[in-house]
Each structure stands twice: as structure tokens, then as C-alpha cells.
PDB file of N, CA and C in Angstrom:
ATOM      1  N   MET A   1     -17.183  30.929   0.720  1.00  0.00           N
ATOM      2  CA  MET A   1     -17.717  29.529   0.867  1.00  0.00           C
ATOM      3  C   MET A   1     -16.444  28.490   0.339  1.00  0.00           C
ATOM      4  N   LEU A   2     -15.775  28.787  -0.778  1.00  0.00           N
ATOM      5  CA  LEU A   2     -14.616  27.926  -1.197  1.00  0.00           C
ATOM      6  C   LEU A   2     -13.473  27.901  -0.041  1.00  0.00           C
ATOM      7  N   ALA A   3     -13.207  29.007   0.416  1.00  0.00           N
ATOM      8  CA  ALA A   3     -12.246  29.075   1.208  1.00  0.00           C
ATOM      9  C   ALA A   3     -12.367  28.371   2.513  1.00  0.00           C
ATOM     10  N   GLU A   4     -13.687  28.390   3.032  1.00  0.00           N
ATOM     11  CA  GLU A   4     -14.253  27.615   4.205  1.00  0.00           C
ATOM     12  C   GLU A   4     -14.021  26.017   3.958  1.00  0.00           C
ATOM     13  N   MET A   5     -14.320  25.749   2.749  1.00  0.00           N
ATOM     14  CA  MET A   5     -14.141  24.080   2.297  1.00  0.00           C
ATOM     15  C   MET A   5     -12.849  23.708   2.303  1.00  0.00           C
ATOM     16  N   TYR A   6     -11.771  24.662   1.789  1.00  0.00           N
ATOM     17  CA  TYR A   6     -10.475  24.060   1.683  1.00  0.00           C
ATOM     18  C   TYR A   6      -9.832  24.221   3.139  1.00  0.00           C
ATOM     19  N   ARG A   7     -10.620  25.091   4.085  1.00  0.00           N
ATOM     20  CA  ARG A   7      -9.921  25.325   5.538  1.00  0.00           C
ATOM     21  C   ARG A   7     -10.323  23.831   6.120  1.00  0.00           C
ATOM     22  N   ILE A   8     -11.450  23.402   5.889  1.00  0.00           N
ATOM     23  CA  ILE A   8     -12.049  22.087   6.402  1.00  0.00           C
ATOM     24  C   ILE A   8     -11.216  21.140   5.957  1.00  0.00           C
ATOM     25  N   ILE A   9     -10.994  20.948   4.596  1.00  0.00           N
ATOM     26  CA  ILE A   9     -10.196  19.931   3.938  1.00  0.00           C
ATOM     27  C   ILE A   9      -9.066  19.877   4.571  1.00  0.00           C
ATOM     28  N   SER A  10      -8.287  20.907   4.818  1.00  0.00           N
ATOM     29  CA  SER A  10      -6.892  21.016   5.459  1.00  0.00           C
ATOM     30  C   SER A  10      -6.946  20.118   6.804  1.00  0.00           C
ATOM     31  N   ARG A  11      -7.999  20.120   7.449  1.00  0.00           N
ATOM     32  CA  ARG A  11      -7.912  19.630   8.825  1.00  0.00           C
ATOM     33  C   ARG A  11      -8.058  18.098   8.928  1.00  0.00           C
ATOM     34  N   LEU A  12      -8.310  17.676   7.472  1.00  0.00           N
ATOM     35  CA  LEU A  12      -8.646  16.287   7.208  1.00  0.00           C
ATOM     36  C   LEU A  12      -7.498  15.255   7.346  1.00  0.00           C
ATOM     37  N   GLY A  13      -7.459  14.033   7.519  1.00  0.00           N
ATOM     38  CA  GLY A  13      -6.107  13.087   7.546  1.00  0.00           C
ATOM     39  C   GLY A  13      -5.521  13.250   5.922  1.00  0.00           C
ATOM     40  N   GLN A  14      -4.521  12.662   5.830  1.00  0.00           N
ATOM     41  CA  GLN A  14      -3.849  12.560   4.754  1.00  0.00           C
ATOM     42  C   GLN A  14      -4.614  11.745   3.407  1.00  0.00           C
ATOM     43  N   LEU A  15      -5.232  10.505   3.917  1.00  0.00           N
ATOM     44  CA  LEU A  15      -6.056   9.835   2.931  1.00  0.00           C
ATOM     45  C   LEU A  15      -7.370  10.304   2.799  1.00  0.00           C
ATOM     46  N   GLU A  16      -8.017  10.835   3.804  1.00  0.00           N
ATOM     47  CA  GLU A  16      -9.353  11.507   3.426  1.00  0.00           C
ATOM     48  C   GLU A  16      -9.173  12.786   2.681  1.00  0.00           C
ATOM     49  N   LYS A  17      -8.184  13.488   3.129  1.00  0.00           N
ATOM     50  CA  LYS A  17      -7.846  14.697   2.053  1.00  0.00           C
ATOM     51  C   LYS A  17      -7.424  14.278   0.495  1.00  0.00           C
ATOM     52  N   SER A  18      -6.716  13.055   0.320  1.00  0.00           N
ATOM     53  CA  SER A  18      -6.512  12.646  -1.124  1.00  0.00           C
ATOM     54  C   SER A  18      -7.784  12.208  -1.671  1.00  0.00           C
ATOM     55  N   ILE A  19      -8.749  11.681  -1.179  1.00  0.00           N
ATOM     56  CA  ILE A  19      -9.882  11.073  -1.546  1.00  0.00           C
ATOM     57  C   ILE A  19     -10.727  12.199  -1.948  1.00  0.00           C
ATOM     58  N   ILE A  20     -11.144  13.216  -1.142  1.00  0.00           N
ATOM     59  CA  ILE A  20     -11.909  14.153  -1.328  1.00  0.00           C
ATOM     60  C   ILE A  20     -11.580  15.180  -2.432  1.00  0.00           C
ATOM     61  N   LEU A  21     -10.166  15.467  -2.477  1.00  0.00           N
ATOM     62  CA  LEU A  21      -9.627  16.307  -3.516  1.00  0.00           C
ATOM     63  C   LEU A  21      -9.883  15.633  -5.042  1.00  0.00           C
ATOM     64  N   LEU A  22      -9.600  14.232  -4.995  1.00  0.00           N
ATOM     65  CA  LEU A  22      -9.710  13.382  -6.284  1.00  0.00           C
ATOM     66  C   LEU A  22     -11.240  13.472  -6.732  1.00  0.00           C
ATOM     67  N   TYR A  23     -12.100  13.536  -5.748  1.00  0.00           N
ATOM     68  CA  TYR A  23     -13.600  13.478  -5.742  1.00  0.00           C
ATOM     69  C   TYR A  23     -13.870  14.864  -6.205  1.00  0.00           C
ATOM     70  N   LEU A  24     -13.358  16.000  -5.694  1.00  0.00           N
ATOM     71  CA  LEU A  24     -13.650  17.140  -6.126  1.00  0.00           C
ATOM     72  C   LEU A  24     -13.108  17.565  -7.700  1.00  0.00           C
ATOM     73  N   GLU A  25     -12.205  16.619  -8.114  1.00  0.00           N
ATOM     74  CA  GLU A  25     -11.665  16.852  -9.255  1.00  0.00           C
ATOM     75  C   GLU A  25     -12.522  16.082 -10.350  1.00  0.00           C
ATOM     76  N   LYS A  26     -13.546  15.611 -10.114  1.00  0.00           N
ATOM     77  CA  LYS A  26     -14.620  14.897 -10.834  1.00  0.00           C
ATOM     78  C   LYS A  26     -14.020  13.523 -11.147  1.00  0.00           C
ATOM     79  N   ARG A  27     -13.076  12.772 -10.562  1.00  0.00           N
ATOM     80  CA  ARG A  27     -12.590  11.716 -10.654  1.00  0.00           C
ATOM     81  C   ARG A  27     -13.798  10.607 -10.590  1.00  0.00           C
ATOM     82  N   SER A  28     -13.830   9.456 -11.040  1.00  0.00           N
ATOM     83  CA  SER A  28     -14.783   8.487 -10.805  1.00  0.00           C
ATOM     84  C   SER A  28     -14.507   7.733  -9.617  1.00  0.00           C
ATOM     85  N   TYR A  29     -15.332   6.953  -8.939  1.00  0.00           N
ATOM     86  CA  TYR A  29     -15.051   6.160  -7.931  1.00  0.00           C
ATOM     87  C   TYR A  29     -14.098   4.973  -8.336  1.00  0.00           C
ATOM     88  N   GLU A  30     -14.085   4.434  -9.577  1.00  0.00           N
ATOM     89  CA  GLU A  30     -13.132   3.591  -9.851  1.00  0.00           C
ATOM     90  C   GLU A  30     -11.587   3.977 -10.261  1.00  0.00           C
ATOM     91  N   GLU A  31     -11.797   5.453 -10.563  1.00  0.00           N
ATOM     92  CA  GLU A  31     -10.418   6.084 -10.550  1.00  0.00           C
ATOM     93  C   GLU A  31      -9.863   6.386  -9.468  1.00  0.00           C
ATOM     94  N   ILE A  32     -10.694   6.697  -8.288  1.00  0.00           N
ATOM     95  CA  ILE A  32     -10.095   7.100  -6.919  1.00  0.00           C
ATOM     96  C   ILE A  32      -9.588   5.702  -6.579  1.00  0.00           C
ATOM     97  N   ALA A  33     -10.157   4.686  -6.528  1.00  0.00           N
ATOM     98  CA  ALA A  33      -9.901   3.205  -5.903  1.00  0.00           C
ATOM     99  C   ALA A  33      -8.635   2.917  -6.606  1.00  0.00           C
ATOM    100  N   GLU A  34      -8.494   3.106  -7.850  1.00  0.00           N
ATOM    101  CA  GLU A  34      -7.250   2.662  -8.550  1.00  0.00           C
ATOM    102  C   GLU A  34      -6.046   3.475  -8.126  1.00  0.00           C
ATOM    103  N   ILE A  35      -6.460   4.895  -7.943  1.00  0.00           N
ATOM    104  CA  ILE A  35      -5.280   5.540  -7.392  1.00  0.00           C
ATOM    105  C   ILE A  35      -4.866   5.625  -5.830  1.00  0.00           C
ATOM    106  N   THR A  36      -5.792   5.278  -5.194  1.00  0.00           N
ATOM    107  CA  THR A  36      -5.622   5.003  -3.673  1.00  0.00           C
ATOM    108  C   THR A  36      -5.396   3.468  -3.368  1.00  0.00           C
ATOM    109  N   GLY A  37      -5.887   2.703  -4.174  1.00  0.00           N
ATOM    110  CA  GLY A  37      -5.517   1.252  -4.045  1.00  0.00           C
ATOM    111  C   GLY A  37      -6.504   0.643  -2.784  1.00  0.00           C
ATOM    112  N   LEU A  38      -7.737   1.568  -2.837  1.00  0.00           N
ATOM    113  CA  LEU A  38      -8.790   0.992  -2.160  1.00  0.00           C
ATOM    114  C   LEU A  38      -9.781   0.069  -3.015  1.00  0.00           C
ATOM    115  N   SER A  39     -10.722  -0.785  -2.312  1.00  0.00           N
ATOM    116  CA  SER A  39     -11.829  -1.166  -3.088  1.00  0.00           C
ATOM    117  C   SER A  39     -12.678  -0.096  -3.468  1.00  0.00           C
ATOM    118  N   LEU A  40     -13.460  -0.540  -4.412  1.00  0.00           N
ATOM    119  CA  LEU A  40     -14.533   0.459  -4.861  1.00  0.00           C
ATOM    120  C   LEU A  40     -15.603   0.699  -3.736  1.00  0.00           C
ATOM    121  N   THR A  41     -15.923  -0.188  -3.026  1.00  0.00           N
ATOM    122  CA  THR A  41     -16.872  -0.222  -1.925  1.00  0.00           C
ATOM    123  C   THR A  41     -16.194   0.616  -0.724  1.00  0.00           C
ATOM    124  N   ASN A  42     -14.861   0.640  -0.590  1.00  0.00           N
ATOM    125  CA  ASN A  42     -14.324   1.277   0.481  1.00  0.00           C
ATOM    126  C   ASN A  42     -14.254   2.618  -0.017  1.00  0.00           C
ATOM    127  N   VAL A  43     -13.852   3.035  -1.280  1.00  0.00           N
ATOM    128  CA  VAL A  43     -13.871   4.402  -1.568  1.00  0.00           C
ATOM    129  C   VAL A  43     -15.250   4.936  -1.378  1.00  0.00           C
ATOM    130  N   ALA A  44     -16.263   4.302  -1.785  1.00  0.00           N
ATOM    131  CA  ALA A  44     -17.686   4.922  -1.723  1.00  0.00           C
ATOM    132  C   ALA A  44     -18.141   5.176  -0.348  1.00  0.00           C
ATOM    133  N   THR A  45     -17.689   4.134   0.667  1.00  0.00           N
ATOM    134  CA  THR A  45     -18.011   4.232   1.904  1.00  0.00           C
ATOM    135  C   THR A  45     -17.082   5.480   2.678  1.00  0.00           C
ATOM    136  N   ARG A  46     -15.926   5.771   2.473  1.00  0.00           N
ATOM    137  CA  ARG A  46     -14.982   6.407   2.892  1.00  0.00           C
ATOM    138  C   ARG A  46     -15.657   7.925   2.507  1.00  0.00           C
ATOM    139  N   LEU A  47     -15.958   7.940   1.146  1.00  0.00           N
ATOM    140  CA  LEU A  47     -16.541   9.263   0.713  1.00  0.00           C
ATOM    141  C   LEU A  47     -17.676   9.656   1.554  1.00  0.00           C
ATOM    142  N   ALA A  48     -18.547   8.804   1.721  1.00  0.00           N
ATOM    143  CA  ALA A  48     -19.897   9.176   2.621  1.00  0.00           C
ATOM    144  C   ALA A  48     -19.332   9.555   3.922  1.00  0.00           C
ATOM    145  N   ARG A  49     -18.560   8.994   4.536  1.00  0.00           N
ATOM    146  CA  ARG A  49     -17.961   9.312   5.889  1.00  0.00           C
ATOM    147  C   ARG A  49     -17.327  10.746   5.755  1.00  0.00           C
ATOM    148  N   ILE A  50     -16.501  10.914   5.062  1.00  0.00           N
ATOM    149  CA  ILE A  50     -15.759  12.055   4.791  1.00  0.00           C
ATOM    150  C   ILE A  50     -16.797  13.184   4.572  1.00  0.00           C
ATOM    151  N   LYS A  51     -17.771  13.218   3.730  1.00  0.00           N
ATOM    152  CA  LYS A  51     -18.839  14.359   3.468  1.00  0.00           C
ATOM    153  C   LYS A  51     -19.174  14.816   4.885  1.00  0.00           C
ATOM    154  N   GLU A  52     -19.838  13.644   5.553  1.00  0.00           N
ATOM    155  CA  GLU A  52     -20.511  13.632   6.814  1.00  0.00           C
ATOM    156  C   GLU A  52     -19.457  14.471   7.708  1.00  0.00           C
ATOM    157  N   LYS A  53     -18.275  13.909   7.847  1.00  0.00           N
ATOM    158  CA  LYS A  53     -17.282  14.515   8.854  1.00  0.00           C
ATOM    159  C   LYS A  53     -17.221  16.108   8.849  1.00  0.00           C
ATOM    160  N   MET A  54     -16.966  16.456   7.117  1.00  0.00           N
ATOM    161  CA  MET A  54     -16.792  17.801   6.931  1.00  0.00           C
ATOM    162  C   MET A  54     -18.248  18.612   7.234  1.00  0.00           C
ATOM    163  N   ARG A  55     -19.242  18.125   7.209  1.00  0.00           N
ATOM    164  CA  ARG A  55     -20.612  18.867   7.361  1.00  0.00           C
ATOM    165  C   ARG A  55     -20.590  19.069   8.964  1.00  0.00           C
ATOM    166  N   ARG A  56     -20.147  18.170   9.822  1.00  0.00           N
ATOM    167  CA  ARG A  56     -20.152  18.311  11.152  1.00  0.00           C
ATOM    168  C   ARG A  56     -18.971  19.345  11.557  1.00  0.00           C
ATOM    169  N   MET A  57     -18.076  19.274  11.003  1.00  0.00           N
ATOM    170  CA  MET A  57     -16.847  20.172  11.278  1.00  0.00           C
ATOM    171  C   MET A  57     -17.209  21.558  10.820  1.00  0.00           C
ATOM    172  N   LYS A  58     -18.075  21.661   9.786  1.00  0.00           N
ATOM    173  CA  LYS A  58     -18.560  23.156   9.470  1.00  0.00           C
ATOM    174  C   LYS A  58     -19.614  23.755  10.668  1.00  0.00           C
ATOM    175  N   GLU A  59     -20.470  22.676  11.099  1.00  0.00           N
ATOM    176  CA  GLU A  59     -21.381  22.844  11.898  1.00  0.00           C
ATOM    177  C   GLU A  59     -20.562  23.501  13.337  1.00  0.00           C
ATOM    178  N   GLU A  60     -19.630  22.654  13.567  1.00  0.00           N
ATOM    179  CA  GLU A  60     -19.045  23.096  14.972  1.00  0.00           C
ATOM    180  C   GLU A  60     -18.126  24.681  15.079  1.00  0.00           C
ATOM    181  N   ASP A  61     -17.865  24.850  13.617  1.00  0.00           N
ATOM    182  CA  ASP A  61     -17.152  25.990  13.420  1.00  0.00           C
ATOM    183  C   ASP A  61     -18.153  27.296  13.470  1.00  0.00           C
ATOM    184  N   ARG A  62     -19.424  26.842  13.478  1.00  0.00           N
ATOM    185  CA  ARG A  62     -20.318  28.090  13.534  1.00  0.00           C
ATOM    186  C   ARG A  62     -20.640  28.541  14.845  1.00  0.00           C
TER     187      ARG A  62
END
């Protein structure tokens, strides 16, 4: 399962990959915003979209 998740992550764009990996490192939204230069709202929105994209990618692979 972990290998599958990292395979899906490897297919994301660079910024998406950075955001989700920071999230998986248990970084706060504030920390992710500071590191990426995005607004807090943008981080929250992008994370929701990335998670949904990953769900769709997982379903498509089945």
C-alpha cells in the first residue's frame, strides 16, 4: 500500500509532490505555506485537490 502511494506521488507535478510530501511529514498548513510561498488558503485548497487527484489516480490504476 505504501509503495502504491509513493508510485502515485511520483506521477504528480513538482509543486503537488512537494506539498503532499510536506503534509505526510506532518507539517502544519502554516509551515507548508511558509516553505512553498503559497497562502494558507491556497495550501488548504491545493491539498484537498491533490488528495482527490490521488484518489482518482488510484481508482484508474485498478
